[in-house]
Structures are given as C-alpha cells and as structure tokens.
Amino acid sequence: MKAINRKYYAYLDEMQIITILLPNDYFGGNSSRFFISKMNGKEHLSLTVIKQIPLESMIKYICQIEGKLIIGEQYWVYDEHGGKTDLQIGAVIRTAAFDKEFFYDGTLGCFYHSDRTLFKLWAPTATKVKLKLLPNGTSKDEIFHSMKRKEKGVWHVTVNGDLECYYYSFLVYVNSEWREAADPYATSVSLNGEYAAVIDLNKTKVTKPPLPLFKQPTDAIIYETHIRDLTIHSNSGIMNKGTYLGAAELNTVAIDGTPTGLTHVKELGITHIEFLPFNDFEGIDERRVTSEYNWGYNPLHFNAPDGSFSTDPSNPYARVNELKAMIHAVHTQGIRVIMDVVYNHVYIREFSSFENIVPGYYFRHDEFGMPSNGTGVGNDFASERLMGRKFIVDSVMYWLKEYEVDGFRFDLMGILDIETMNEIRNAVDSIDPSILIIGEGWDLDTPIPADKKACIRNQDSLPGIAHFNDKFRDTVKGSTFHLDDKGYAFGNDDYYEAAKQVLAGSIGLEKPEDGLFFSPVQSVNYVESHDNHTLWDKLAVCSASLSKETRQKQHRLATAMVLLSQGIPFLHSGQEFFRTKRGEGNSYRSSDKINQLDWDRKSYYLANVIYLRGLIRIRKSYGAFRFSKQKLIREHMCFLPVEKPVIGFLLKDVDEYGDWRKIIVFFNPAFSQKTVELPDGQWLVLADDQTANVKPKRKLEKDTLELPPICSYVLVSK
C-alpha cells in the first residue's frame, strides 16, 4: 500500500496535544480551525488552537483535544478549507504518559510447539500488523497471517502446524505506511540476519558443568579476546579456524608444541574469558566470511548468535548449537564466560527492527527532535523508556538462562541509565549473584540528565557494577590518545602519586578526596584492550629510541601493575606475548593479518608468558591482592617510604588471606638500579625481574634490596 500524499502534516505529540504544520503554499499556511475524526467516522471533534508559531516555510499550530484518542486507531485531521491529513504518531511516544499506558510486562517473541507457534509483538502505535512466514526461506512461498491487537498494544497470532525452521518477519502499518521488520526477540536468524527463524530451543540444551567457587569480583582475572582472533592464525593448531567450534578446541598447540587457543588461556590461569560481541551483527557477509572482518559492535539481532562464527550460517540451528558448544568447552576448563553486549545503539537506526516497529520510541532525540548521537555511530538507545529497558533486561536474562554465560561487559555503558543497569544487576542476582557486570562508564553526550547516566562519576549509585578504569590505564602507560605520552611504568615521574592511588584500587588510600571508586570491586584495571593501540605498539612510538629489550621490560612492568593492584585485573589477549597490530589503532575491520593472535609470537616470547603466568598464580594464591572492600585495603595496605620513582607497598597482617603474614611489592620504572630499605623481618622472594612463582625463590640476607632497572618484585614474610 502506498503512503498517503499529504498536503500538510499532523502529529500526536502528547496524549491530548496535536501539532499541525501547514506549508505557506497551502492557503498561506492559515486555518482558523481544525477538526479530527476517526477514519470513516461521522463525528468531528474540534481542536483548540493554543499556540501558533510562524516558521520559515510553514506555520505550526499547537492544538489541544478534549478527551482521549485511542492510539492504534486511524484518525483524520481537517482544516477549514476542507483539506485533510492523517494523524501521525509523533513525540507522544516519548512521554511518560505513553510509557505508563503501554508498558507490557509479559513475554514477547516466538514460542514454538511442534503443532503450533505463537507470535507476540509489542507495536502499540500500529493500526494493523501481519506475520509473514517463509516456509522455504524464499519470497515466492510467502504466507501472511493477520495479527490481533490485545492488551498494551501487543499483537498476537497462533499459527497451527509445525513451523520449525520457518523464517518470519512482521509487517507493521504505522502512520499510513507498511514497514517490515524482523522480530527483536528472535533467537536465531537466517543468513545475514534478513529474517528471524523459528527453532526449538529444547533441542539445543547443554548441561553446564560445575565451576570453581567464585566468591567476589576481585577474584576474577579477565582475558578479552575475539573468537576469530583467537583461532585464525595459520600456526594455531586449531582445525575450525575463525569459528565457535575452533574456540572450543582443546589441547591445540603451535609448531613448537606450546599450547594455543583455549588450552593456552587455561594454562595462563585466567578465570574469565570475555568474548567480543557474538550476537548477530552487521559487517561481515555470512556467504563469504573470510573476505571481511569485524569486531561486532554493529548489532542487528541482540538475542541471536552471529553466523560469521558458525560453520554453517545458513542453518539457524548451527549457530546456536556451536556457540553453546564453545561456552560449554570453556566451562569444562573451569573458566567463566563474559559476553560483550552492545545495548547502547543499533547498526543503522532507520533500518532497525525497533524503529520500523515503533518509530521514534526506542531511540533518544535531542531538544529539536533529532536523533541524538552520544555513541558517535548515529543513534543512542533509549534505555530509560520502559519497553527499551525491558528489552535490555529481557535480553540479558535470556543469555544468562539459555546460554549460561557468567558475566556481561557493557559497551559504552555511560549511554545507558542508572535505573536500567541496577535493574539488570537485581535481575541477575536473583539467578546468580556471582555474575560479573562490567562496563565502559564514560560520560557521553546523550540527552538524559547527568545524574542519571551509568557512568563513573555516578559510581556510588551503581554499587554492583564495575567500570573500566581509564585513570589506571593512562596513569600506568600514559595517554591512550597521545602515543608519545609516557605513563609511570614508562618512566614518567609526573604520574607517581596517581600510580599509588590506582594500585590501591582507586579508593583514595592516602588521599580520600582523590578516590575514584567507593569499592575496589568497581575498578577494572587495564592498560590494553581491543580498542586503540596495543601496549607494544604504543611503546614503539613513545619509547622508540629505546632497545627492544628495554621496551619489553616496560611492557612487563605495566602488566605486572595490572596483576598486583587492588581491583579487577583485565588483560587483552596476546598482551602476555607483546601483541602488535602493526601500529593500527582502530582495527575493527582490519584484516586477519592485523588482528590475529600470532601464536609464533607466543613461542618466541615464551619467557614473558611464563613470568606473567607466575604473577597470576601469586595473585590467585594470596587473598591480600584481592580485597573486596575499601575497609580491608585501608586496614592492611600502606605505602613504604621509598625514594621516587620507586613505589613500594606493604600488605600487613594478612596471614588469614594466605600463607604469609606480610607481603611487599616494589615497582621500579627507572632506567637505573635503585636501593630500597626493607621493614624488619625475614624476607623471601616470590618474584623478581627474572621469574615469578608462588614458591619462594630465595631468602634475602640484608635489610636492603637492590632493584634492577624497570622491574617489579614481590617479597613475603612469616
């Protein structure tokens, strides 16, 4: 059906406010009165003009109507000249009154049974909705079913028969125009996500194996990776390269026999793998996946696995079963899975299912009615709207229950609102309080009040949610966005005091007023992630004049600071063997050659891998490195009186948290040897500039220690 040819425009902007726009070339934009009636209705109700605003090419009339219009019915607006136009749904959808009237707390989506399937869609502004079925996945076999409107603007239809593996979409008639959209709640999709797919999830069930006890967020050691990066290298020893099944393979080795893939992650001592997005995303043609690359931050379908990691993306069951197999394999290794989720935006707003089903509702708009762009990709998801919030919470709970993931990393979490994030935390806690929730708490320019944003500045309102600590990152290595800026680990004394603070969980140990977080469980400590340059590539710029060996020491020192700080340590995959992306700072769609984990590089830098593995074991063995409360850090941690630039901290009276009563950590970023005095006691070395292990390496005979250039030390005493 063609869209109506409008001479002028009328919009429902509030429940009882209609905005009418009359162009100047239509009777000079003048009309002394307006009327409204239902389509084919005989009764005309007068509108009261409460304001008239001349614009450049038209006149704007703000009108009020007595009584209440029925959203979902078609209305016509008439002027004094006998002209008419259809009443379109305008800004009313972004009002609290609309949310209150149409919030629906039930289930939505597709519900399969072998003899029938129920479809439910929330589309309160639609006047008609149809279900389109494609039995054989082609348009020549289309079948249409009219859907019935029920409570809260939810449309239903039950189709008898076995619809397994049918594809489907919805046709929604809004503002006198048909729009087609896939189901936002789709659990699987067709090739390239064109249609939703009907599947029987009962056929995909996997039993989750028992996992090691996980008491608190600071017990985590997170390892971020991309499914394709982890597996694609020619010498990875992995058969199913670039796929879910490849990431699930065990006992894979490089040419020299050193472990690769999941087995490497297990050997390293990681507790949580964070996978970059694996829900369905745009950016890779699933018919030829090897010709393109994408990180996955272009979300299409939030509840369906992406097909580019599947061995058979045309089969709607394959992507589900293979993703579950990957997660199960990770779990068998005693490792938990964190899912990277991207609820802050969609790939292209205008083409998204959300916009086609309820135009204008799911996205934020600025004061001029234009879509906001705090994300920088063209749209901001309106998490504060009740059905937007419901979708995010429903989606998180779907992945938690159906795929049994163990955590969520929220991309650009600062776009979302505090109430949504806390509702997610509460919902997750009802299933498993040990689930990690971490996010990018940047303060982004999106049109919700500053005190409502789920960002670091509001961390006191987000007690169960951790933030990526950019202060830690930039203090230790220097500015991420200025490659020539050197941080503390690279010899810059200007970061000395800041380094002490971030080592103590950013709670303001010596200067409470400088505290970034109320609790160390809120601080994700990192110096490298998939974003921006790798640490090694930054060093190639800011330490270009230094030898390769010196840069390796600086790199190791920065990583050691991550692993020995209070808070939650986060490593980027390959960081342990000096990962490089050949200077590329934004490799979201670069080639495999740039993005792949180079397993030959692991073999070459095996000594560094072994050293960091030792530090991980030290951290995991002694609870004094993993305090979950500010009070415990203040009680047990203090900085030693050492000469700048060396930092030394003492963990005292910590025998209840491990085998040792006292632990000392020293960091020396200087290019020269430094002498430090030791507190009274018999000190043993767990880690020095060469090795790291939970078993003492040697006993110190003096009350002083010579720290070699650019190193970290861990000492213990009974």
Short mmCIF file of N, CA and C in Angstrom, two decimals, residues 93 146 189 205 207 245 265 317 369 372 397 432 434 445 476 523 538 596 665 682:
data_model
loop_
_atom_site.label_atom_id
_atom_site.label_comp_id
_atom_site.label_asym_id
_atom_site.label_seq_id
_atom_site.Cartn_x
_atom_site.Cartn_y
_atom_site.Cartn_z
N ILE A 93 5.09 9.30 21.81
CA ILE A 93 5.71 8.04 22.20
C ILE A 93 6.89 8.23 23.16
N SER A 146 -2.88 -12.28 9.51
CA SER A 146 -3.20 -11.06 10.24
C SER A 146 -3.07 -11.32 11.73
N VAL A 189 18.40 -16.53 13.38
CA VAL A 189 18.06 -15.77 12.18
C VAL A 189 18.56 -16.48 10.94
N LYS A 205 19.69 -27.83 24.18
CA LYS A 205 20.07 -27.76 25.60
C LYS A 205 21.43 -28.39 25.85
N THR A 207 24.12 -29.15 29.30
CA THR A 207 24.23 -29.13 30.77
C THR A 207 25.53 -28.44 31.17
N LEU A 245 33.43 -23.30 17.08
CA LEU A 245 33.99 -24.64 17.32
C LEU A 245 35.51 -24.58 17.45
N VAL A 265 44.79 -20.33 27.34
CA VAL A 265 44.10 -19.48 28.31
C VAL A 265 43.99 -20.20 29.65
N TYR A 317 19.99 -23.56 13.29
CA TYR A 317 20.37 -24.33 14.48
C TYR A 317 21.88 -24.33 14.69
N GLY A 369 14.19 17.47 18.38
CA GLY A 369 13.52 16.30 17.82
C GLY A 369 14.38 15.46 16.91
N SER A 372 19.70 11.71 18.81
CA SER A 372 20.95 12.07 19.47
C SER A 372 22.05 11.10 19.07
N MET A 397 18.79 -11.50 30.57
CA MET A 397 18.33 -12.70 31.26
C MET A 397 18.21 -13.89 30.31
N ASP A 432 22.04 -15.62 39.97
CA ASP A 432 23.41 -15.94 40.39
C ASP A 432 24.15 -14.64 40.73
N SER A 434 27.03 -14.14 41.60
CA SER A 434 28.45 -14.11 41.22
C SER A 434 28.65 -13.62 39.79
N ASP A 445 27.84 12.34 25.66
CA ASP A 445 26.91 13.45 25.42
C ASP A 445 25.59 12.92 24.87
N VAL A 476 49.32 4.41 34.21
CA VAL A 476 50.38 3.40 34.10
C VAL A 476 51.13 3.52 32.78
N SER A 523 36.49 -1.33 40.17
CA SER A 523 37.60 -0.89 39.31
C SER A 523 38.12 -2.04 38.45
N LYS A 538 52.12 1.15 21.28
CA LYS A 538 52.34 2.47 21.90
C LYS A 538 53.82 2.64 22.26
N GLN A 596 44.87 -11.02 14.15
CA GLN A 596 45.04 -12.37 14.67
C GLN A 596 46.03 -12.44 15.83
N VAL A 665 55.41 -5.35 47.72
CA VAL A 665 55.54 -5.24 46.26
C VAL A 665 56.31 -3.96 45.94
N GLN A 682 62.16 -11.42 58.03
CA GLN A 682 62.93 -12.31 57.16
C GLN A 682 62.18 -12.41 55.84
#
